[in-house]
Amino acid sequence: MTDYASQGKTRPFNVVDLNSCRNHLSYYTALSRSATCEGTVIVQGFDPSKITCGASGYLRQEFRELELLDDITKLRYNGQLPESINGQLRNSILPLDLHLTCGCGPVLCMACMSPFCGSQMLNNI
């Protein structure tokens, strides 16, 4: 059974072919349909790098931006958001320079949160 065919089904015996899975999400979909570990049969080998090599750069960036949006929402709710950060849409709230400058405070600045790049390093560029 492919990952697509297994969506929404829980099976006591789940025979899966992980070679047809494109990424870790497909692995999860196919394997999570098993009712038990004992009832899961993987019919052939699979590429372990799809589940062991870590998140892509795009996914890591997405998580960083979601954390920033969460912090912005909390500050806005508490009335502590600087007036310089305004807008209703993601692209107007998270401009590129928000990640590169330290004018927005340590809570919202990616440079201040990075162990590799502090505000002194940014001033030297």
XYZ file of N, CA and C in Angstrom:
375
model
N 0.848 -1.173 0.000
C 0.000 0.000 0.000
C 0.894 1.236 0.000
N 0.580 2.212 -0.805
C 1.351 3.449 -0.850
C 0.915 4.367 0.284
N 1.713 5.411 0.529
C 1.357 6.366 1.574
C 0.042 7.060 1.251
N -0.197 7.376 -0.017
C -1.428 8.053 -0.415
C -2.647 7.163 -0.178
N -2.531 5.882 -0.531
C -3.658 4.958 -0.376
C -3.960 4.677 1.088
N -2.956 4.855 1.964
C -3.155 4.507 3.369
C -3.758 5.637 4.195
N -3.904 6.822 3.634
C -4.429 7.945 4.405
C -5.816 7.637 4.948
N -6.003 7.892 6.240
C -7.304 7.718 6.867
C -7.653 6.298 7.240
N -6.722 5.382 7.116
C -7.011 3.977 7.425
C -6.073 3.482 8.520
N -6.602 2.775 9.499
C -5.791 2.066 10.486
C -5.989 0.588 10.236
N -4.880 -0.129 10.156
C -4.947 -1.525 9.757
C -4.249 -2.400 10.796
N -4.809 -3.568 11.112
C -4.129 -4.483 12.043
C -2.850 -5.039 11.426
N -2.855 -5.258 10.113
C -1.660 -5.693 9.390
C -1.409 -4.679 8.281
N -0.266 -4.035 8.336
C 0.042 -2.955 7.409
C 1.315 -3.298 6.639
N 1.177 -3.627 5.382
C 2.316 -3.918 4.512
C 2.654 -2.633 3.764
N 3.890 -2.127 3.943
C 4.262 -0.844 3.349
C 5.503 -0.983 2.474
N 5.531 -0.198 1.420
C 6.688 -0.085 0.537
C 7.215 1.337 0.687
N 8.263 1.504 1.481
C 8.782 2.835 1.768
C 9.599 3.413 0.615
N 9.961 2.594 -0.364
C 10.702 3.120 -1.519
C 9.860 4.062 -2.357
N 8.554 3.958 -2.284
C 7.703 4.869 -3.049
C 7.469 6.186 -2.313
N 7.946 6.303 -1.078
C 7.763 7.530 -0.293
C 8.805 8.570 -0.696
N 8.359 9.805 -0.856
C 9.262 10.869 -1.297
C 10.001 11.552 -0.159
N 9.425 11.592 1.033
C 10.060 12.310 2.138
C 9.591 11.733 3.469
N 10.038 12.367 4.562
C 9.701 11.866 5.897
C 8.200 11.935 6.179
N 7.512 12.872 5.570
C 6.066 12.967 5.774
C 5.350 11.754 5.188
N 5.824 11.304 4.045
C 5.248 10.104 3.429
C 5.526 8.874 4.278
N 6.738 8.804 4.858
C 7.061 7.689 5.755
C 6.076 7.666 6.918
N 5.862 8.840 7.510
C 4.937 8.927 8.647
C 3.540 8.465 8.248
N 3.050 8.945 7.113
C 1.700 8.589 6.675
C 1.552 7.087 6.514
N 2.521 6.465 5.855
C 2.436 5.023 5.604
C 2.561 4.216 6.891
N 3.518 4.578 7.746
C 3.763 3.780 8.950
C 2.740 4.031 10.054
N 2.144 5.209 10.088
C 1.203 5.517 11.169
C -0.136 4.816 11.007
N -0.354 4.154 9.899
C -1.605 3.431 9.698
C -1.595 2.073 10.373
N -0.444 1.673 10.906
C -0.338 0.381 11.584
C -0.971 0.460 12.960
N -1.740 -0.560 13.306
C -2.328 -0.626 14.642
C -1.270 -1.025 15.670
N -0.329 -1.873 15.271
C 0.742 -2.319 16.171
C 2.050 -2.401 15.396
N 3.141 -2.389 16.135
C 4.456 -2.569 15.524
C 4.581 -3.968 14.925
N 4.041 -4.949 15.632
C 4.117 -6.332 15.159
C 3.352 -6.537 13.859
N 2.357 -5.727 13.613
C 1.553 -5.864 12.409
C 2.098 -5.101 11.215
N 3.260 -4.468 11.372
C 3.854 -3.689 10.290
C 4.892 -4.516 9.550
N 4.762 -4.576 8.238
C 5.719 -5.295 7.399
C 6.243 -4.321 6.349
N 7.572 -4.108 6.350
C 8.211 -3.281 5.330
C 8.735 -4.238 4.271
N 8.231 -4.132 3.041
C 8.483 -5.156 2.028
C 9.873 -5.110 1.418
N 10.574 -3.999 1.488
C 11.939 -3.939 0.965
C 12.696 -2.837 1.684
N 13.964 -2.695 1.362
C 14.774 -1.669 2.001
C 14.260 -0.269 1.691
N 14.816 0.699 2.392
C 14.401 2.085 2.172
C 15.599 2.999 2.388
N 15.460 4.243 2.009
C 16.523 5.237 2.117
C 16.458 5.898 3.495
N 17.367 5.552 4.422
C 17.295 6.117 5.772
C 17.588 7.618 5.823
N 18.230 8.167 4.806
C 18.543 9.599 4.839
C 17.282 10.465 4.802
N 16.169 9.906 4.347
C 14.918 10.675 4.315
C 14.392 10.964 5.717
N 14.828 10.174 6.697
C 14.352 10.397 8.068
C 15.486 10.709 9.036
N 16.741 10.759 8.564
C 17.854 11.001 9.479
C 18.688 12.221 9.136
N 18.466 12.858 8.007
C 19.367 13.940 7.590
C 18.936 15.317 8.086
N 17.872 15.452 8.820
C 17.461 16.734 9.372
C 16.531 17.513 8.450
N 16.076 18.641 8.958
C 15.130 19.485 8.224
C 15.861 20.320 7.178
N 15.175 20.623 6.101
C 15.754 21.456 5.046
C 15.882 22.895 5.536
N 16.685 23.664 4.840
C 16.858 25.072 5.190
C 15.556 25.844 5.110
N 14.739 25.518 4.124
C 13.444 26.195 3.989
C 12.534 25.899 5.178
N 12.541 24.652 5.648
C 11.704 24.289 6.787
C 12.208 24.963 8.061
N 13.534 25.013 8.240
C 14.087 25.706 9.411
C 13.725 27.186 9.375
N 13.804 27.817 8.201
C 13.432 29.223 8.063
C 11.955 29.424 8.388
N 11.117 28.516 7.939
C 9.679 28.599 8.233
C 9.432 28.558 9.739
N 10.112 27.652 10.434
C 9.950 27.567 11.889
C 10.450 28.835 12.579
N 11.573 29.409 12.107
C 12.068 30.659 12.697
C 11.045 31.772 12.509
N 10.481 31.871 11.302
C 9.506 32.928 11.046
C 8.228 32.722 11.842
N 7.799 31.486 12.024
C 6.617 31.226 12.853
C 6.879 31.608 14.304
N 8.097 31.362 14.804
C 8.437 31.787 16.167
C 8.401 33.302 16.278
N 8.936 34.002 15.267
C 8.883 35.458 15.276
C 7.446 35.962 15.261
N 6.611 35.376 14.415
C 5.205 35.785 14.365
C 4.498 35.520 15.686
N 4.849 34.429 16.352
C 4.279 34.130 17.662
C 4.694 35.194 18.675
N 5.981 35.570 18.668
C 6.457 36.613 19.581
C 5.803 37.956 19.276
N 5.650 38.276 18.000
C 5.004 39.529 17.612
C 3.554 39.547 18.084
N 2.861 38.427 17.943
C 1.466 38.339 18.393
C 1.367 38.550 19.898
N 2.258 37.928 20.662
C 2.247 38.107 22.120
C 2.520 39.554 22.501
N 3.528 40.172 21.859
C 3.843 41.567 22.166
C 2.694 42.490 21.780
N 2.071 42.230 20.636
C 0.935 43.056 20.207
C -0.224 42.913 21.192
N -0.508 41.697 21.633
C -1.597 41.447 22.579
C -1.348 42.174 23.900
N -0.091 42.191 24.349
C 0.259 42.838 25.616
C 0.515 44.332 25.471
N 0.367 44.878 24.257
C 0.580 46.302 24.033
C 2.037 46.713 24.095
N 2.965 45.794 23.852
C 4.392 46.079 23.960
C 5.102 46.075 22.610
N 4.379 45.920 21.529
C 4.992 45.857 20.204
C 5.389 47.260 19.760
N 6.649 47.461 19.343
C 7.058 48.786 18.857
C 6.200 49.224 17.675
N 5.933 50.532 17.598
C 5.083 51.050 16.525
C 5.710 50.864 15.149
N 7.032 50.683 15.106
C 7.707 50.505 13.815
C 7.359 49.169 13.164
N 6.847 48.228 13.942
C 6.445 46.925 13.405
C 4.930 46.924 13.311
N 4.436 47.084 12.097
C 2.986 47.119 11.909
C 2.622 46.369 10.639
N 1.380 46.118 10.471
C 0.893 45.395 9.307
C 0.028 44.228 9.735
N -0.700 43.694 8.780
C -1.589 42.571 9.049
C -1.154 41.295 8.343
N -0.288 41.425 7.343
C 0.138 40.267 6.571
C 1.577 39.896 6.904
N 1.892 38.656 6.726
C 3.215 38.133 7.060
C 4.339 38.893 6.357
N 4.187 39.171 5.063
C 5.274 39.822 4.337
C 5.477 41.274 4.739
N 4.484 41.913 5.330
C 4.676 43.282 5.808
C 5.170 43.307 7.251
N 4.908 42.251 8.003
C 5.368 42.179 9.392
C 6.796 41.661 9.473
N 7.164 40.757 8.588
C 8.493 40.154 8.616
C 9.312 40.571 7.399
N 9.702 41.840 7.307
C 10.569 42.220 6.196
C 11.962 41.630 6.390
N 12.738 41.584 5.327
C 14.063 40.983 5.376
C 14.946 41.645 6.423
N 14.892 42.979 6.548
C 15.794 43.651 7.480
C 15.455 43.379 8.939
N 14.278 42.847 9.239
C 13.947 42.483 10.617
C 14.886 41.398 11.112
N 15.317 40.516 10.212
C 16.199 39.421 10.589
C 17.646 39.879 10.716
N 17.997 41.015 10.108
C 19.398 41.392 10.012
C 19.801 42.530 10.927
N 18.862 43.259 11.484
C 19.209 44.405 12.311
C 18.846 44.141 13.754
N 19.385 44.961 14.619
C 19.108 44.802 16.045
C 18.262 45.947 16.576
N 17.591 46.692 15.716
C 16.789 47.812 16.159
C 15.440 47.428 16.728
N 15.058 46.172 16.646
C 13.726 45.761 17.084
C 13.743 45.093 18.450
N 14.890 45.013 19.074
C 14.976 44.407 20.402
C 15.327 42.940 20.335
N 15.865 42.414 21.431
C 16.346 41.030 21.424
C 15.257 39.983 21.266
N 14.012 40.317 21.585
C 12.952 39.316 21.462
C 12.668 39.009 19.999
N 12.707 40.030 19.140
C 12.316 39.847 17.747
C 13.485 39.742 16.781
N 14.689 39.972 17.225
C 15.821 40.027 16.310
C 16.495 38.673 16.174
N 16.525 38.138 14.963
C 17.169 36.849 14.726
C 18.665 36.939 14.966
N 19.289 38.086 14.683
C 20.723 38.226 14.898
C 21.055 38.126 16.381
N 20.193 38.668 17.240
C 20.446 38.602 18.681
C 20.263 37.184 19.215
N 19.436 36.373 18.555
C 19.179 35.016 19.021
C 20.207 34.027 18.490
N 20.967 34.412 17.474
C 21.908 33.488 16.856
C 23.196 33.414 17.659
N 23.673 32.215 18.008
C 24.934 32.106 18.735
C 26.134 32.411 17.847
N 25.942 32.461 16.535
C 27.051 32.667 15.617
C 27.198 34.106 15.175
N 26.197 34.916 15.408
C 26.230 36.274 14.877
C 25.591 37.226 15.870
N 26.385 37.905 16.661
C 25.875 38.860 17.633
C 25.794 40.248 17.045
N 25.292 41.204 17.820
C 25.137 42.560 17.307
C 26.485 43.217 17.049
N 27.563 42.829 17.790
C 28.873 43.406 17.507
C 29.337 42.992 16.113
N 29.083 41.744 15.728
C 29.503 41.274 14.411
C 28.748 42.009 13.312
N 27.479 42.304 13.532
C 26.700 43.015 12.524
C 27.210 44.440 12.349
N 27.660 45.065 13.445
C 28.167 46.428 13.354
C 29.495 46.491 12.613
N 30.248 45.400 12.600
C 31.544 45.378 11.934
C 31.436 45.143 10.440
N 30.274 44.786 9.951
C 30.118 44.469 8.520
C 30.065 45.739 7.710
